[in-house]
Amino acid sequence: METSFIRISPEIPFPGIPTSSDGAGAVVWVETHVTQGACAYPITSSTTMGAGYQTEVSNGRANLWGDTLAFVQAESEHSAASTCEGFALAGGRVTNFTSGQGLVLMKEVLYTISGKRLPIVFHIGARALTSQSLNVHCGHDDVMSVADCGWAMLFARNAQETGDLALISRRAAEACDTPFMNIQDGFLTTHTIENVLLPEPGFMKEFVGDPNERLRCLFDPRNPIMSGVVQNQDAYMKGKIAQRGCYDRVMAAIEESMTEFGSKTGRHYELVDRYRMDDAEYALVGLGGMMETARAAVDHIRARHGIRVGVVHVTCFAPFPATQLVAALRNVKAFAVVERMDNPLAQSNPLTQAIKASFADALMGIGYGSAGGLRYPEVTRIPRIGSISAGLGSRDVRAGHFIAIVENLRSAAPRDFAVVGIQHPLALDIGEDPDIRPEGAFSMRGHSVGGFGSVTTNKLIASFVGELFDLHVQAYPKYGSEKKGLPTTYYLTVAEEHIRCHSELEHVEFIPLNDVNAFNLGNPLAGIAEGGSVFIQSHHTAAAAVWNDIPAYGRKIIRMKKLRVYYLDTVKIARGIATDPDLQQRMQGVVLVGIFIKVTPFAVRYRMGEAEVLGAVEKFIRKYFGKRGEHVVQENLACVKQGLKDVREIPAEVITGPEESSLDRSGETLAFGK
């Protein structure tokens, strides 16, 4: 599915509500409308989903059928899953949000939920499991560790798909009495702001139906039953195999839900999503957000190198779409399965292993399903299958990595297993790493310090720019497990079409340096476009003093690339405006909003006056800070106005003054830390 904005037409009754949101927000929107409660124990990176749901509960929110929402925070993830089980046994429509070790801790309960045929939907911010170290970032080993628990599993690539699949999975779960996991990449999707079309309340009400009518109460005192009983040799196996009757209905339920959703919204999903596969000789296969980056990389490979490559995204991992994958891949010469995990003791990583088994069955003419009713397309050969580990713990996965994977597939002696993104004997070397952003895209990479409010500011900028100028946006932070006071990086891209690149930005037009030490931590100007802009936080008022504070290698880059350099003391502004000492540090980040308006081309390009732009900014300041009170809203708005009015540019004559003799190539290399 291509998740760019669709054009509203009479044939699409529910095109969606245009706005901007991250993946967590899209889930909260859906679940606070259609469920009756949530039971969760917050864990990174799913915490924002639980917090968003709990906020609505605190506000007295009722669902679409007038049921007041409930939120139960148990003592652990295991207890939260057990509470969901009880909620569903009593006939309630319930949800949960979890990640990583939290999901693994639930595993005992996940079996009982599926065994009791409880149609619960859990939302997972997929996260790497603690193995040789703790990591709070994206990996798929948590969800793969519970893939045998009898739950259906759908994978989203972006915020739009996350919200849509929340609805699709709910309808399908209740149609086949099977629990579902709606999976998105932790931090990389849960916390990335993008343009989305939120499902209309009227559509959601129609699509999933009233829980009071669709769900069974198994704890009805007027019709008592026993649940979770002990069974000995005479009964257990009969009950276990009987479950197959339910599971044989799951795939059809998902396909029906996807078809109905597409007919009403114009956003179409399939168990297996194919991109440019009709004539493909090679293919990239995988799960989650990096496969959208793969799409953009494939377009570049075809246009630049003429190699016929396609992409296959496995939207539905369980039930495994074996026949669909064989049909999608049987005609290629070779394909690589790229996975966000590594299990060295297994025959292959999970997705690779399942695809290999599917081709083996197809070659032998074996059917799929309990009675073999699903037939594979005829195959006479198995393409060469490569396995790649990538993106573990949110390690960056770039276009250049996909190019290297394709080069490996086409080589005379391709590696059967390899990794990308690190230096290791198993790693594929990256050569070309192209800019795969949409044509005309504008990107910002900010260097700041944790606690300065820069991440929230980035979301604020993305929200008002996307809505005010009717542009596509993508904003995300490079989160770490570090505490306040340590360096952090954040990214923003603005374009006229959907942004498919889910990787760290190395091609940018604007670099704000909120962190005065950024020049001492590497080269913060790497990848900036010629004629781009830089903002520097500085306590100096004189342009020459600001210029002299920039290291020699930085001054050389600014001259060579003809950059424009702006400066302002945002700390002083925040201290002068914020009446709450706790907010002074965060408000210095908000000043950047005004600087962004002044420095970037959008207001001028779209001929919008200052009042119109600030009106849009105020709307989103209220969204992010309104709960703190009107005085906080007004102080944040004052910071924005002050940044817009007071930011200064270093004059060209200062920048083009006599160049220091020390600015030679060797000095530049040493300064970059290479």
C-alpha positions as MATLAB code, in Angstrom:
seq = 'METSFIRISPEIPFPGIPTSSDGAGAVVWVETHVTQGACAYPITSSTTMGAGYQTEVSNGRANLWGDTLAFVQAESEHSAASTCEGFALAGGRVTNFTSGQGLVLMKEVLYTISGKRLPIVFHIGARALTSQSLNVHCGHDDVMSVADCGWAMLFARNAQETGDLALISRRAAEACDTPFMNIQDGFLTTHTIENVLLPEPGFMKEFVGDPNERLRCLFDPRNPIMSGVVQNQDAYMKGKIAQRGCYDRVMAAIEESMTEFGSKTGRHYELVDRYRMDDAEYALVGLGGMMETARAAVDHIRARHGIRVGVVHVTCFAPFPATQLVAALRNVKAFAVVERMDNPLAQSNPLTQAIKASFADALMGIGYGSAGGLRYPEVTRIPRIGSISAGLGSRDVRAGHFIAIVENLRSAAPRDFAVVGIQHPLALDIGEDPDIRPEGAFSMRGHSVGGFGSVTTNKLIASFVGELFDLHVQAYPKYGSEKKGLPTTYYLTVAEEHIRCHSELEHVEFIPLNDVNAFNLGNPLAGIAEGGSVFIQSHHTAAAAVWNDIPAYGRKIIRMKKLRVYYLDTVKIARGIATDPDLQQRMQGVVLVGIFIKVTPFAVRYRMGEAEVLGAVEKFIRKYFGKRGEHVVQENLACVKQGLKDVREIPAEVITGPEESSLDRSGETLAFGK';
ca = [
       0.000    0.000    0.000;
       1.272    3.482   -0.873;
       0.305    5.592    2.135;
       0.439    9.035    0.569;
      -2.656   11.185    0.881;
      -5.545    9.993   -1.245;
      -7.794   12.346   -3.158;
     -11.313   12.525   -1.810;
     -13.857   11.213   -4.276;
     -17.544   10.268   -4.074;
     -16.568    6.589   -4.324;
     -14.683    6.805   -1.015;
     -17.179    7.401    1.782;
     -14.597    7.571    4.590;
     -11.316    9.056    3.290;
     -10.083    9.948    6.780;
      -9.373   13.081    8.806;
      -6.107   14.752    7.705;
      -3.733   15.589   10.530;
      -0.253   14.741   11.781;
       0.505   12.087   14.360;
       3.038    9.496   15.378;
       2.256    5.790   15.399;
       1.395    5.843   19.084;
      -1.086    8.665   18.571;
      -2.802    6.849   15.708;
      -3.312    3.796   17.933;
      -4.657    5.909   20.796;
      -7.116    7.602   18.442;
      -8.548    4.274   17.335;
      -8.571    2.477   20.663;
     -10.120    5.292   22.701;
     -13.022    5.256   20.254;
     -13.694    1.526   19.914;
     -12.592   -0.197   23.133;
     -14.057   -0.201   26.615;
     -10.796   -0.350   28.495;
      -7.055   -0.907   28.541;
      -4.901   -2.848   30.971;
      -1.212   -2.046   30.678;
       2.065   -1.667   32.508;
       3.991    1.029   30.610;
       7.347    0.051   29.144;
       9.534    1.891   26.629;
       8.761    2.342   23.709;
       5.052    1.615   24.102;
       4.692    4.069   26.992;
       3.250    6.901   24.915;
       0.376    4.666   23.800;
      -0.519    3.837   27.390;
      -0.069    7.450   28.500;
      -2.284    8.706   25.690;
      -5.039    6.238   26.539;
      -4.785    7.016   30.266;
      -5.061   10.747   29.551;
      -8.374   10.185   27.781;
      -9.588    8.095   30.717;
      -8.628   10.903   33.108;
     -10.666   13.280   30.961;
     -13.751   11.078   31.364;
     -13.740    9.974   27.750;
     -16.498    7.626   26.562;
     -16.221    5.374   23.530;
     -18.456    5.535   20.462;
     -21.239    3.630   22.238;
     -21.225    5.736   25.396;
     -19.185    3.383   27.594;
     -16.841    5.310   29.889;
     -13.291    4.134   29.290;
     -11.327    2.338   31.987;
      -7.580    2.033   32.461;
      -6.000   -0.521   34.782;
      -2.277   -0.271   35.483;
      -1.307   -3.572   37.063;
       1.897   -4.425   38.945;
       3.690   -5.898   35.923;
       3.231   -6.748   32.263;
       2.304  -10.303   33.242;
      -0.437   -8.983   35.515;
      -1.600   -6.543   32.854;
      -2.052   -9.388   30.370;
      -3.949  -11.397   32.997;
      -6.206   -8.400   33.641;
      -6.893   -8.132   29.905;
      -7.800  -11.820   29.942;
     -10.332  -11.291   32.702;
     -11.723   -8.174   31.015;
     -12.276  -10.107   27.782;
     -13.749  -13.148   29.557;
     -16.377  -10.815   30.968;
     -17.291   -9.730   27.430;
     -15.322   -6.472   27.302;
     -13.400   -5.042   24.374;
      -9.935   -4.424   25.754;
      -6.440   -3.508   24.609;
      -2.865   -3.413   25.863;
       0.367   -1.637   24.915;
       3.766   -3.257   25.460;
       7.317   -3.831   24.191;
      10.477   -5.870   24.652;
      10.893   -7.674   27.973;
       7.334   -6.660   28.871;
       5.967   -8.734   26.025;
       8.176  -11.703   26.907;
       7.071  -11.506   30.556;
       3.475  -11.894   29.311;
       4.197  -15.055   27.362;
       2.617  -17.467   29.854;
      -0.649  -15.512   29.697;
      -0.588  -15.084   25.906;
      -1.092  -18.838   25.501;
      -4.156  -18.848   27.751;
      -5.699  -15.826   25.996;
      -5.487  -17.532   22.618;
      -6.563  -20.893   24.041;
      -9.719  -19.318   25.467;
     -10.426  -17.719   22.057;
     -10.431  -14.166   23.421;
     -10.327  -11.579   20.581;
      -8.025   -9.066   22.256;
      -5.742   -6.686   20.313;
      -2.348   -5.829   21.823;
      -0.280   -2.994   20.335;
       3.450   -3.633   20.277;
       6.254   -1.090   19.945;
       8.693   -3.761   18.743;
      11.920   -3.578   20.728;
      15.227   -5.394   20.931;
      15.498   -7.821   23.828;
      18.216   -7.498   26.422;
      20.900   -9.996   25.485;
      24.515   -8.860   25.725;
      23.233   -5.431   26.817;
      20.078   -3.479   27.514;
      18.612   -1.685   24.496;
      15.304    0.194   24.463;
      15.188    0.624   20.696;
      13.716   -1.244   17.760;
      14.175   -4.930   17.155;
      11.844   -7.757   16.198;
      13.177  -10.410   18.535;
      10.532   -9.571   21.142;
       7.611  -10.325   18.818;
       9.347  -13.325   17.292;
       9.845  -14.757   20.781;
       6.049  -14.984   21.195;
       5.200  -15.985   17.618;
       4.239  -19.486   18.806;
       1.543  -18.302   21.237;
      -1.375  -18.525   18.825;
      -1.799  -14.814   18.113;
      -2.207  -13.302   14.658;
       0.519  -10.724   13.931;
       0.323   -7.709   11.605;
       3.266   -5.377   10.880;
       2.940   -1.672   10.023;
       5.542    0.410    8.197;
       4.452    3.890    9.286;
       1.979    5.813   11.439;
      -0.800    5.591    8.854;
      -0.622    1.831    8.639;
      -0.417    1.496   12.414;
      -3.753    3.246   12.898;
      -5.420    1.450   10.003;
      -4.208   -1.990   11.090;
      -5.499   -1.305   14.600;
      -9.007   -1.280   13.142;
      -8.418   -4.088   10.675;
      -7.028   -6.369   13.377;
      -9.920   -5.600   15.744;
     -12.577   -6.546   13.202;
     -10.686   -9.674   12.159;
     -10.011  -10.768   15.756;
     -13.683  -10.673   16.652;
     -14.674  -12.429   13.431;
     -12.456  -15.463   14.148;
     -12.182  -15.446   17.967;
      -8.410  -15.014   17.840;
      -6.205  -12.424   19.586;
      -4.065  -10.113   17.436;
      -0.836   -8.164   17.797;
      -0.639   -4.899   15.889;
       3.116   -4.319   15.611;
       5.038   -1.139   14.831;
       8.738   -0.372   15.159;
       9.613    0.958   18.605;
      10.609    4.646   18.509;
      11.098    4.496   14.727;
       7.311    4.436   14.216;
       5.809    4.928   17.667;
       7.507    8.323   18.010;
       7.772    9.551   14.394;
       5.362   12.347   13.448;
       3.915   11.941    9.949;
       0.877   12.966    7.941;
      -1.987   10.609    8.658;
      -5.632   10.197    7.777;
      -7.339    9.259   11.027;
     -10.413    7.027   10.623;
     -13.648    8.929   11.122;
     -15.639    8.060   14.279;
     -18.655    7.171   12.147;
     -16.597    4.756   10.089;
     -15.027    3.121   13.138;
     -18.451    2.645   14.691;
     -19.718    0.963   11.556;
     -16.579   -1.053   10.857;
     -16.057   -2.794   14.205;
     -19.562   -2.657   15.671;
     -20.863   -2.348   19.224;
     -18.781   -4.466   21.635;
     -21.876   -5.070   23.738;
     -23.415   -6.892   20.780;
     -20.370   -8.503   19.168;
     -18.624  -10.020   22.193;
     -19.608  -12.920   24.451;
     -19.556  -12.713   28.231;
     -18.132  -16.004   29.490;
     -18.605  -14.925   33.104;
     -22.390  -14.699   32.913;
     -23.777  -15.962   36.265;
     -27.015  -16.916   34.502;
     -25.128  -19.249   32.207;
     -22.068  -20.412   34.180;
     -19.152  -22.224   32.531;
     -15.727  -23.380   33.638;
     -12.748  -21.637   32.045;
      -9.093  -22.626   32.226;
      -9.705  -26.064   33.673;
      -7.169  -28.830   34.255;
      -7.260  -31.588   31.603;
      -5.549  -34.955   31.718;
      -4.594  -37.425   29.002;
      -8.204  -38.046   28.036;
      -9.028  -34.460   27.035;
      -6.078  -32.092   26.575;
      -5.040  -33.152   23.091;
      -8.628  -33.142   21.850;
      -9.043  -29.554   22.990;
      -5.703  -28.454   21.597;
      -6.240  -29.891   18.110;
      -9.796  -28.571   18.115;
      -8.271  -25.087   18.137;
      -7.310  -25.602   14.488;
     -10.918  -25.058   13.501;
     -10.646  -21.501   14.758;
      -7.207  -20.869   13.300;
      -8.255  -22.058    9.849;
     -10.624  -19.058    9.748;
      -8.058  -16.398   10.645;
      -6.569  -15.702    7.215;
      -9.992  -15.304    5.605;
     -11.035  -12.970    8.445;
      -8.004  -10.745    7.864;
      -8.558  -10.645    4.109;
     -12.240   -9.792    4.594;
     -11.351   -7.023    7.029;
      -8.698   -5.601    4.697;
     -11.049   -5.717    1.715;
     -13.884   -3.995    3.556;
     -11.518   -1.385    4.956;
     -10.144   -0.635    1.485;
     -13.576   -0.295   -0.090;
     -14.629    2.282    2.516;
     -11.401    4.276    2.894;
      -9.485    3.887   -0.370;
      -6.486    2.616    1.614;
      -5.933   -0.966    0.503;
      -3.947   -3.619    2.364;
      -2.930   -7.167    1.562;
      -1.300   -9.957    3.549;
       1.756   -9.546    1.329;
       2.464   -6.151   -0.205;
       4.361   -6.184   -3.525;
       6.204   -3.229   -5.035;
       7.617   -3.282   -8.577;
       7.602   -7.080   -8.572;
       5.972   -7.668  -11.974;
       9.305   -7.721  -13.826;
      11.690   -8.063  -10.883;
      14.758  -10.283  -11.170;
      15.783   -9.608   -7.565;
      13.780   -8.767   -4.457;
      14.104   -7.401   -0.934;
      11.769   -8.977    1.643;
      11.095   -7.880    5.208;
       8.885   -6.516    7.969;
       8.211   -2.999    9.218;
       9.392    0.526    8.512;
      12.718   -0.226    6.870;
      10.848   -1.812    3.966;
       9.472    1.612    3.058;
      13.065    2.842    2.847;
      13.688   -0.197    0.633;
      10.990    1.034   -1.771;
      12.723    4.365   -2.246;
      16.073    2.587   -2.627;
      14.637    0.264   -5.281;
      13.356    3.231   -7.283;
      16.880    4.662   -7.225;
      18.484    1.333   -8.191;
      16.155    0.940  -11.164;
      16.570    4.531  -12.349;
      20.329    4.796  -11.807;
      21.543    1.268  -12.491;
      18.785   -0.330  -14.553;
      18.558   -3.380  -12.276;
      15.077   -4.839  -12.000;
      14.533   -5.051   -8.238;
      11.304   -5.228   -6.259;
      10.186   -5.123   -2.627;
       7.906   -7.491   -0.716;
       6.584   -6.401    2.663;
       5.072   -9.114    4.841;
       2.171   -7.242    6.436;
       0.808  -10.416    8.011;
       3.382  -12.661    9.674;
       0.858  -14.915   11.443;
      -0.983  -16.685    9.995;
       1.988  -17.024    7.692;
       1.079  -16.092    4.092;
       3.089  -18.958    2.615;
       1.279  -19.336   -0.689;
       1.197  -15.578   -1.311;
       4.926  -15.240   -0.695;
       5.785  -18.092   -3.038;
       3.583  -16.488   -5.689;
       5.309  -13.134   -5.194;
       8.877  -14.456   -5.272;
       8.933  -17.563   -7.462;
      10.015  -15.791  -10.661;
      13.019  -13.871   -9.323;
      16.594  -15.081   -9.639;
      17.394  -14.325   -6.010;
      16.013  -12.449   -3.047;
      17.264  -11.299    0.359;
      15.211  -11.494    3.542;
      16.139   -8.576    5.798;
      15.304   -9.018    9.495;
      15.694   -6.885   12.624;
      17.021   -9.770   14.712;
      19.652  -12.468   14.805;
      19.254  -16.045   16.054;
      22.541  -17.820   15.287;
      21.424  -21.204   16.669;
      18.404  -21.467   14.370;
      18.475  -22.845   10.832;
      17.784  -19.250    9.756;
      16.173  -16.184   11.233;
      12.372  -16.568   11.553;
      11.103  -14.938    8.357;
      13.878  -16.465    6.251;
      13.202  -19.891    7.722;
       9.466  -19.697    7.077;
       9.956  -18.595    3.456;
      12.458  -21.392    2.829;
       9.970  -23.929    4.228;
       7.220  -22.482    2.038;
       9.289  -22.924   -1.119;
      10.235  -26.456   -0.080;
       6.556  -27.358    0.352;
       5.679  -25.737   -2.956;
       8.408  -27.685   -4.748;
       7.082  -30.918   -3.253;
       3.480  -30.069   -4.141;
       2.338  -30.013   -0.516;
      -0.732  -27.962    0.391;
      -0.916  -25.427    3.221;
      -3.369  -25.362    6.131;
      -4.866  -28.037    8.380;
      -6.378  -29.951    5.473;
      -3.928  -28.727    2.820;
      -6.658  -26.616    1.302;
      -4.413  -23.695    0.413;
      -2.452  -24.616   -2.699;
       0.894  -23.195   -3.701;
       1.502  -21.985   -7.247;
       3.512  -24.440   -9.279;
       7.269  -24.012   -8.938;
      10.088  -25.910  -10.597;
      12.973  -24.166   -8.826;
      13.743  -22.262   -5.654;
      15.371  -18.845   -6.104;
      18.596  -18.245   -4.246;
      17.626  -17.002   -0.779;
      19.934  -14.724    1.195;
      19.476  -13.757    4.834;
      20.442  -10.347    6.224;
      20.426   -9.029    9.784;
      19.952   -5.272    9.917;
      18.705   -2.521   12.175;
      19.130   -4.322   15.510;
      18.513   -1.916   18.373;
      17.465    0.761   15.848;
      20.827    0.669   14.079;
      20.372    2.910   11.055;
      19.248    1.148    7.859;
      19.952    3.300    4.813;
      19.454    3.194    1.066;
      23.127    2.360    0.683;
      22.623   -0.791    2.717;
      19.876   -1.995    0.391;
      22.099   -1.235   -2.597;
      24.848   -3.335   -1.002;
      22.365   -6.170   -0.421;
      21.316   -6.140   -4.079;
      24.962   -6.079   -5.189;
      25.586   -9.126   -3.009;
      22.629  -10.960   -4.611;
      24.073  -10.270   -8.061;
      27.680  -11.125   -7.254;
      29.447  -14.218   -8.559;
      29.763  -15.609   -5.037;
      26.954  -14.113   -2.921;
      27.007  -14.557    0.828;
      24.164  -16.673    2.173;
      24.147  -14.697    5.422;
      25.392  -11.181    5.992;
      24.828   -8.087    8.086;
      24.709   -4.389    7.248;
      25.269   -1.219    9.227;
      28.279   -2.238   11.330;
      31.925   -3.115   10.848;
      32.262   -6.885   11.079;
      33.640   -9.757    8.987;
      30.049  -10.643    8.073;
      29.164   -7.087    7.023;
      28.530   -5.974    3.464;
      30.489   -2.876    2.548;
      28.401    0.159    1.729;
      29.465    2.085   -1.351;
      26.907    4.425   -2.830;
      24.528    5.984   -0.306;
      22.175    8.200   -2.319;
      19.743   10.865   -1.233;
      16.366    9.124   -1.594;
      14.186   11.888   -0.226;
      11.369   13.127   -2.493;
      12.423   15.674   -5.075;
      12.489   19.168   -3.606;
      12.457   17.923   -0.007;
      13.693   20.206    2.783;
      15.349   18.583    5.798;
      16.581   19.725    9.182;
      18.986   17.908   11.487;
      19.240   19.455   14.925;
      21.951   18.910   17.524;
      20.779   19.543   21.055;
      20.918   18.351   24.651;
      18.417   16.142   26.435;
      15.980   18.237   28.463;
      16.180   21.337   26.233;
      12.731   20.699   24.758;
      14.071   20.178   21.252;
      12.181   16.927   20.594;
       8.811   18.501   21.449;
       9.781   21.569   19.412;
      10.516   19.339   16.431;
       7.041   17.795   16.714;
       5.512   21.256   16.995;
       7.302   22.451   13.859;
       6.264   19.349   11.912;
       2.637   19.727   12.963;
       2.153   23.356   11.983;
       4.255   23.155    8.801;
       2.358   20.115    7.568;
      -1.064   21.608    8.172;
      -0.421   25.260    7.329;
       1.416   24.660    4.057;
      -0.375   21.406    3.109;
       2.904   19.514    2.938;
       4.050   16.064    3.982;
       6.218   15.966    7.072;
       8.272   13.446    8.969;
       9.787   14.325   12.339;
      11.589   12.011   14.696;
      14.220   12.096   17.439;
      17.270    9.928   17.765;
      16.319    8.811   21.238;
      18.813    7.287   23.621;
      18.563    5.736   27.037;
      20.784    8.544   28.319;
      19.484   11.047   30.836;
      18.992   14.792   30.577;
      22.046   16.853   29.816;
      23.598   14.589   27.187;
      23.769   15.241   23.417;
      20.779   14.286   21.280;
      19.858   14.591   17.610;
      16.502   15.197   15.968;
      15.344   15.156   12.354;
      12.647   16.772   10.226;
      11.827   16.441    6.531;
       9.202   18.420    4.619;
       8.147   17.465    1.086;
       5.288   17.664   -1.381;
       4.786   13.877   -1.346;
       4.902   11.004    1.101;
       8.339   10.599    2.703;
       9.466    6.978    2.513;
      12.965    7.340    3.942;
      13.057    6.039    7.526;
      16.725    6.612    8.250;
      18.956    9.197    9.837;
      19.383   12.298    7.695;
      22.743   12.910    6.084;
      21.403   15.254    3.392;
      19.981   18.402    5.018;
      19.306   22.059    4.265;
      19.119   23.459    7.811;
      21.133   22.577   10.913;
      20.233   24.201   14.242;
      22.941   23.828   16.889;
      21.189   24.227   20.239;
      24.161   22.469   21.811;
      27.110   24.859   22.037;
      29.469   21.867   22.263;
      28.252   20.298   19.012;
      31.405   21.354   17.130;
      33.509   19.482   19.707;
      31.603   16.207   19.378;
      32.207   15.562   15.660;
      31.230   17.441   12.543;
      27.661   18.717   13.006;
      27.708   20.290    9.525;
      28.157   16.967    7.706;
      25.811   16.557    4.772;
      24.533   20.123    4.630;
      23.528   21.329    1.177;
      25.330   24.151   -0.570;
      23.613   27.426    0.286;
      22.018   25.855    3.370;
      21.489   27.512    6.736;
      22.911   27.030   10.223;
      21.617   28.347   13.528;
      23.994   28.612   16.486;
      22.946   29.109   20.091;
      25.240   31.865   21.384;
      25.347   34.299   24.284;
      27.242   36.779   22.097;
      25.462   39.745   20.567;
      28.230   40.670   18.134;
      28.366   38.645   14.905;
      32.165   38.629   14.851;
      32.283   37.076   18.321;
      29.904   34.307   17.247;
      32.021   33.681   14.145;
      35.214   33.487   16.166;
      33.666   30.821   18.422;
      33.205   28.485   15.442;
      36.158   26.082   15.061;
      38.425   26.536   12.060;
      37.102   23.478   10.242;
      33.532   24.711   10.702;
      34.350   28.141    9.300;
      35.957   26.495    6.289;
      32.840   24.404    5.565;
      30.634   27.479    5.922;
      32.750   29.362    3.399;
      33.089   26.465    0.963;
      29.370   25.701    0.942;
      28.266   29.349    1.089;
      26.128   28.726    4.160;
      24.053   31.369    5.912;
      24.656   31.475    9.664;
      22.118   32.728   12.204;
      22.532   33.174   15.944;
      20.576   34.051   19.074;
      20.704   33.528   22.821;
      17.632   31.328   23.248;
      18.595   30.605   26.868;
      18.348   34.285   27.787;
      14.972   34.595   26.065;
      13.546   31.548   27.874;
      14.783   32.795   31.246;
      13.235   36.181   30.646;
       9.825   34.792   29.663;
       9.259   31.567   31.623;
       7.809   32.191   35.087;
       8.138   28.540   36.024;
      11.837   27.700   36.650;
      11.196   24.084   35.663;
      10.164   25.200   32.158;
      12.965   27.657   31.462;
      15.261   25.022   30.023;
      12.562   23.510   27.799;
      11.346   26.867   26.500;
      14.727   27.636   24.967;
      13.921   24.847   22.509;
      10.570   26.448   21.681;
      12.344   29.648   20.639;
      13.625   27.600   17.689;
      10.102   27.566   16.222;
      10.324   31.294   15.557;
      13.833   30.904   14.178;
      12.617   28.125   11.869;
       9.884   30.404   10.504;
      12.410   33.159    9.813;
      15.210   31.025    8.362;
      13.294   28.504    6.225;
      11.581   29.361    2.923;
       8.034   28.170    3.594;
       6.285   31.354    4.739;
       7.782   33.363    1.851;
       7.216   30.602   -0.704;
       3.530   30.300    0.199;
       3.071   34.065    0.663;
       1.804   33.794    4.207;
       2.071   36.640    6.635;
       3.481   36.491   10.127;
       0.052   36.584   11.785;
      -1.229   33.631    9.768;
       1.811   31.515   10.546;
       1.756   32.361   14.246;
      -1.945   31.490   14.374;
      -1.141   27.978   13.221;
       1.718   27.776   15.702;
      -0.579   28.778   18.559;
      -3.004   25.992   17.683;
      -0.338   23.357   18.111;
       1.204   25.008   21.156;
      -2.197   24.538   22.761;
      -2.186   20.897   21.656;
       1.176   20.168   23.261;
       1.117   22.535   26.261;
      -2.543   23.418   26.845;
      -2.934   21.025   29.773;
      -0.308   23.053   31.683;
      -2.470   26.162   31.712;
      -3.057   29.309   29.681;
      -0.004   31.098   31.103;
       2.252   28.309   29.773;
       0.613   28.572   26.339;
       1.163   32.319   26.238;
       4.765   32.056   27.444;
       5.601   29.470   24.789;
       3.994   31.658   22.144;
       6.003   34.629   23.406;
       9.191   32.581   23.035;
       8.282   31.798   19.419;
       7.594   35.467   18.633;
      10.841   36.531   20.285;
      12.836   34.003   18.270;
      11.200   35.197   15.048;
      11.895   38.849   15.833;
      15.361   38.713   17.370;
      17.318   36.070   15.424;
      20.292   37.631   13.656;
      22.426   36.621   10.677;
      26.209   36.820   10.551;
      26.907   39.295    7.722;
      28.607   38.023    4.584;
      31.556   40.376    5.094;
      32.334   38.684    8.420;
      32.173   35.222    6.877;
      34.208   36.125    3.800;
      36.968   37.844    5.754;
      40.635   36.738    5.597;
      40.883   32.964    5.868;
      43.185   31.557    8.549;
      46.305   29.849    7.277;
      45.537   26.848    9.499;
      42.505   25.951    7.444;
      44.097   23.211    5.379;
      42.826   19.782    4.426;
      44.753   17.943    7.094;
      43.415   20.209    9.817;
      39.892   19.696    8.552;
      40.306   15.929    8.683;
      41.636   16.018   12.246;
      38.794   18.263   13.358;
      36.243   15.817   11.963;
      37.716   13.077   14.102;
      38.257   10.741   11.146;
];
